[in-house]
Coordinates of C-alpha atoms in Angstrom, one line a residue:
X9 CA -61.2 7.8 -20.1
X10 CA -63.5 5.6 -18.1
X11 CA -63.0 5.6 -14.2
X12 CA -62.2 2.2 -14.0
X13 CA -58.9 2.1 -16.8
X14 CA -56.0 2.3 -14.8
X15 CA -53.5 5.5 -16.0
X16 CA -50.1 4.2 -17.5
X17 CA -47.2 5.4 -16.1
X18 CA -43.9 4.9 -18.2
X19 CA -40.9 5.7 -16.5
X20 CA -38.9 8.4 -18.3
X21 CA -35.8 7.8 -20.1
X22 CA -32.4 8.7 -18.5
X23 CA -31.1 10.8 -20.7
X24 CA -27.9 9.8 -22.0
X25 CA -24.5 12.1 -23.3
X26 CA -21.2 11.6 -23.6
X27 CA -19.0 14.4 -22.8
X28 CA -14.9 13.5 -24.0
X29 CA -12.0 16.2 -22.9
X30 CA -8.8 16.0 -25.2
X31 CA -8.6 11.6 -24.9
X32 CA -8.2 11.7 -21.4
X33 CA -11.6 12.5 -19.2
X34 CA -15.3 11.3 -19.6
X35 CA -18.1 12.0 -18.1
X36 CA -21.2 9.8 -19.2
X37 CA -24.7 10.5 -18.1
X38 CA -27.6 7.9 -19.0
X39 CA -25.6 5.2 -16.7
X40 CA -27.7 2.1 -15.9
X41 CA -24.8 -0.2 -14.7
X42 CA -21.3 -0.9 -15.1
X43 CA -21.4 -4.3 -16.2
X44 CA -17.3 -5.0 -16.4
X45 CA -14.7 -2.2 -16.3
X46 CA -10.7 -2.9 -15.9
X47 CA -7.4 -0.7 -16.8
X48 CA -7.9 -1.0 -20.4
X49 CA -11.5 -1.7 -21.3
X50 CA -14.8 -0.8 -19.7
X51 CA -18.4 -2.3 -20.2
X52 CA -21.6 0.4 -19.3
X53 CA -25.2 -0.5 -19.8
X54 CA -26.6 2.8 -20.8
X55 CA -30.1 4.4 -21.4
X56 CA -29.2 4.3 -24.9
X57 CA -27.6 1.1 -24.9
X58 CA -24.3 -0.7 -24.1
X59 CA -21.0 1.2 -24.9
X60 CA -18.1 -0.3 -24.5
X61 CA -14.7 2.1 -23.9
X62 CA -11.1 1.1 -24.3
X63 CA -8.3 2.2 -23.6
X64 CA -4.7 2.8 -21.7
X65 CA -4.8 3.1 -17.5
X66 CA -8.4 3.8 -17.3
X67 CA -10.3 4.1 -13.8
X68 CA -12.8 5.0 -11.8
X69 CA -13.0 9.0 -11.3
X70 CA -16.6 9.5 -10.1
X71 CA -19.7 7.3 -10.2
X72 CA -23.5 8.1 -9.6
X73 CA -25.3 5.7 -9.0
X74 CA -28.1 7.6 -8.4
X75 CA -28.1 10.2 -11.0
X76 CA -27.0 7.4 -13.4
X77 CA -23.1 9.2 -14.1
X78 CA -19.5 8.3 -14.1
X79 CA -16.2 9.7 -14.8
X80 CA -13.2 7.8 -16.2
X81 CA -9.5 9.2 -16.4
X82 CA -6.9 7.8 -18.7
X83 CA -5.9 7.7 -22.1
X84 CA -8.8 7.0 -24.5
X85 CA -8.4 4.8 -27.1
X86 CA -12.3 3.4 -28.9
X87 CA -15.8 4.0 -27.8
X88 CA -18.0 1.8 -29.0
X89 CA -22.5 1.1 -28.5
X90 CA -22.9 -2.8 -29.1
X91 CA -26.2 -2.7 -30.6
X92 CA -28.2 -6.6 -29.7
X93 CA -30.7 -6.7 -32.7
X94 CA -29.9 -8.1 -35.8
X95 CA -27.4 -10.5 -34.2
X96 CA -29.3 -13.5 -33.0
X97 CA -26.9 -16.2 -33.8
X98 CA -23.3 -15.2 -31.6
X99 CA -24.1 -14.3 -27.3
X100 CA -23.6 -11.0 -26.1
X101 CA -19.7 -10.9 -25.5
X102 CA -19.3 -12.7 -29.0
X103 CA -20.6 -9.2 -30.6
X104 CA -18.3 -7.3 -28.3
X105 CA -14.9 -9.3 -28.6
X106 CA -15.5 -10.1 -32.9

């Protein structure tokens, strides 16, 4: 490496984990952004893609934006990763609400 070359610094990818207990509580790491939420659905952007969580009486128990951690409580019915690759004809919301 010559001194004229600039070193390439890559930001490490946030580790992503989903821990569910008794379909009543979730702890998710690697959360980049909470796109939307209500008492029936959460849409999260994670380091591994978009994650849709559906259920009943869902609410945020804890959110740490600096660490990328969210805790959700309520009855969890569905966890789905929304993969935007490969489907170009529909918009993001069209893929989400098939």
